[in-house]
Tab-separated table of C-alpha atoms in Angstrom:
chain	number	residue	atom	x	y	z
A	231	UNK	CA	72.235	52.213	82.180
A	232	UNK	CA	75.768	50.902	81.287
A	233	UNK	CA	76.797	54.187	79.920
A	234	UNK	CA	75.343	55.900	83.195
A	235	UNK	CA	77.776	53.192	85.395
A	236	UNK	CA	80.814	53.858	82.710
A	237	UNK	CA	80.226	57.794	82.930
A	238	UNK	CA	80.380	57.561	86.669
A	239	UNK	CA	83.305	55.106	86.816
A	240	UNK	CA	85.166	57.676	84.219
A	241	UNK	CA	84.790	60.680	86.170
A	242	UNK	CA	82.869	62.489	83.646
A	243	UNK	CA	80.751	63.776	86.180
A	244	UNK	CA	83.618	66.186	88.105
A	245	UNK	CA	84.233	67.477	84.635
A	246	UNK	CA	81.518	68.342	82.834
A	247	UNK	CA	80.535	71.575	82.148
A	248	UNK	CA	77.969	71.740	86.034
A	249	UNK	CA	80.556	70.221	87.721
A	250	UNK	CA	80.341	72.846	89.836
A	251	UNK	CA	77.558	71.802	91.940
A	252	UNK	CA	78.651	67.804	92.159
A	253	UNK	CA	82.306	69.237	93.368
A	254	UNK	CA	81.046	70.821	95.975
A	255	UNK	CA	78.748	67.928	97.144
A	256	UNK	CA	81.980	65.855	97.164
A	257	UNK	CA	83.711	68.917	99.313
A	258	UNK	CA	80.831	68.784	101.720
A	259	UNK	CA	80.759	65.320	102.438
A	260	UNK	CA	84.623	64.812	102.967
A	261	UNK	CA	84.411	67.626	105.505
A	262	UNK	CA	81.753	65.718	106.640
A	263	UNK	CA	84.234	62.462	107.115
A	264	UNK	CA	86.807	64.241	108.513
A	265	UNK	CA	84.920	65.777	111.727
A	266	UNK	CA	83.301	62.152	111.885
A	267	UNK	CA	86.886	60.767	112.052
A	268	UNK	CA	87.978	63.374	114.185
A	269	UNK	CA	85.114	63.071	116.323
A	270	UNK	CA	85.572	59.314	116.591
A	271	UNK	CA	89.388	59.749	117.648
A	272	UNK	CA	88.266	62.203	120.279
A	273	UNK	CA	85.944	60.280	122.025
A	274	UNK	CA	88.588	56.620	121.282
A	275	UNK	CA	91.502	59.389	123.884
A	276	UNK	CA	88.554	59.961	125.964
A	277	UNK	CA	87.842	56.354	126.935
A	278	UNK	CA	91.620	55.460	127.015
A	279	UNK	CA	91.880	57.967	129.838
A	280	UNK	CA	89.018	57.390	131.634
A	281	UNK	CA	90.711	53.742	131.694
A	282	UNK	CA	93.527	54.865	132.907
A	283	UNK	CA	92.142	57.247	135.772
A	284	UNK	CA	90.018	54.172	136.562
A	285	UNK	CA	92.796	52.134	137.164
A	286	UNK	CA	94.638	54.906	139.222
A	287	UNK	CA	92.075	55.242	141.439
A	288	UNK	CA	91.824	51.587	141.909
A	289	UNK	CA	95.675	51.979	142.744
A	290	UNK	CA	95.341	54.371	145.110
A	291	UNK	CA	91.801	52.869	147.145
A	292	UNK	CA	94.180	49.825	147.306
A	293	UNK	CA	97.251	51.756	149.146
A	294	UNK	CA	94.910	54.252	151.185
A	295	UNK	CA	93.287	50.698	152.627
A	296	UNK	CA	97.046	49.037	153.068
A	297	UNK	CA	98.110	52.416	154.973
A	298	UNK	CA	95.031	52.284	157.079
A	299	UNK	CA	95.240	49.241	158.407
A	300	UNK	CA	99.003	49.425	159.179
A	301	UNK	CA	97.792	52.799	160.812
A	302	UNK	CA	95.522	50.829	163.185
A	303	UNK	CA	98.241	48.673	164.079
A	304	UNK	CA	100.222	51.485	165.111
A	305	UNK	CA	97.586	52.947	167.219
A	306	UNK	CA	97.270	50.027	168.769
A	307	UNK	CA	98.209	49.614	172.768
A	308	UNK	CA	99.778	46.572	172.659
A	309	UNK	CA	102.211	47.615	170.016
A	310	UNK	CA	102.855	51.010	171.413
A	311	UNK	CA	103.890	49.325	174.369
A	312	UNK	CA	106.280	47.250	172.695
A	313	UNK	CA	108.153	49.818	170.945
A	314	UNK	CA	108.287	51.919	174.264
A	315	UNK	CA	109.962	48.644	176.167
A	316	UNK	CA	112.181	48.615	173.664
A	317	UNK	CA	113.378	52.135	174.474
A	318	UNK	CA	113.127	51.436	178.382
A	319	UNK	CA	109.958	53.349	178.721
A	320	UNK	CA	107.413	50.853	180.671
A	321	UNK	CA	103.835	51.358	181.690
A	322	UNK	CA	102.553	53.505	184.460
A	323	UNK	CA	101.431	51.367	187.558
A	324	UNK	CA	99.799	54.691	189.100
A	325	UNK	CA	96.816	55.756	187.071
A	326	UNK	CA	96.357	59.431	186.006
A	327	UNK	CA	94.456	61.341	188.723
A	328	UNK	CA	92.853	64.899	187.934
A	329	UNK	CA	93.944	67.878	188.701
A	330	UNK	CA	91.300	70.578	188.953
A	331	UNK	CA	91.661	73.919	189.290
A	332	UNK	CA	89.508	76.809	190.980
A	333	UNK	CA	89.443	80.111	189.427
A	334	UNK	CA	90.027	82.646	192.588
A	335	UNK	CA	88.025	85.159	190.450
A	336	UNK	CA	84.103	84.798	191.824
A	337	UNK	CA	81.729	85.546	189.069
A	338	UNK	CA	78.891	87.542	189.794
């Protein structure tokens, strides 16, 4: 059993005369490692970005909910008609009246 462990710890085993068939075992399973570790690193970017998009479309809920409500200010009447006293433009003391119009065309 000892000379089995000392053997292996030795590297008699890569070169021995059927070393042939234990190098490429070894070949195989470092490929192996390196698409794990690639694979790994992959989906380690992946999650970093889906952070990051996360966080940009916190970013942007936050400033599409600050614009809207400074939008309904805006449409407000009451501030409307402040900005448009401010440029000497008052309300209307007549209100709007219709104007409706007859075709002279009859349709037949």
């Amino acid at each position: 059993m000892k000379k089995n462990i000392y053997s292996i710890l030795r590297g008699k085993f890569l070169i021995s005369d059927d070393s042939f068939k234990n190098w490429r075992i070894i070949i195989f399973i470092s490929f192996l490692a390196i698409i794990m570790i690639a694979s790994s690193h992959s989906a380690d970017q992946k999650v970093y970005e889906i952070a990051n998009l996360t966080n940009e479309v916190k970013e942007l809920r936050s400033a599409f909910v600050d614009k809207r409500g400074k939008l309904m200010q805006l449409k407000k009447e009451s501030f409307v008609e402040a900005e448009m006293k401010e440029k000497g433009i008052g309300i209307s003391l007549n209100p709007p009246t219709k104007i409706i119009v007859k075709s002279s065309k009859s349709v037949k």
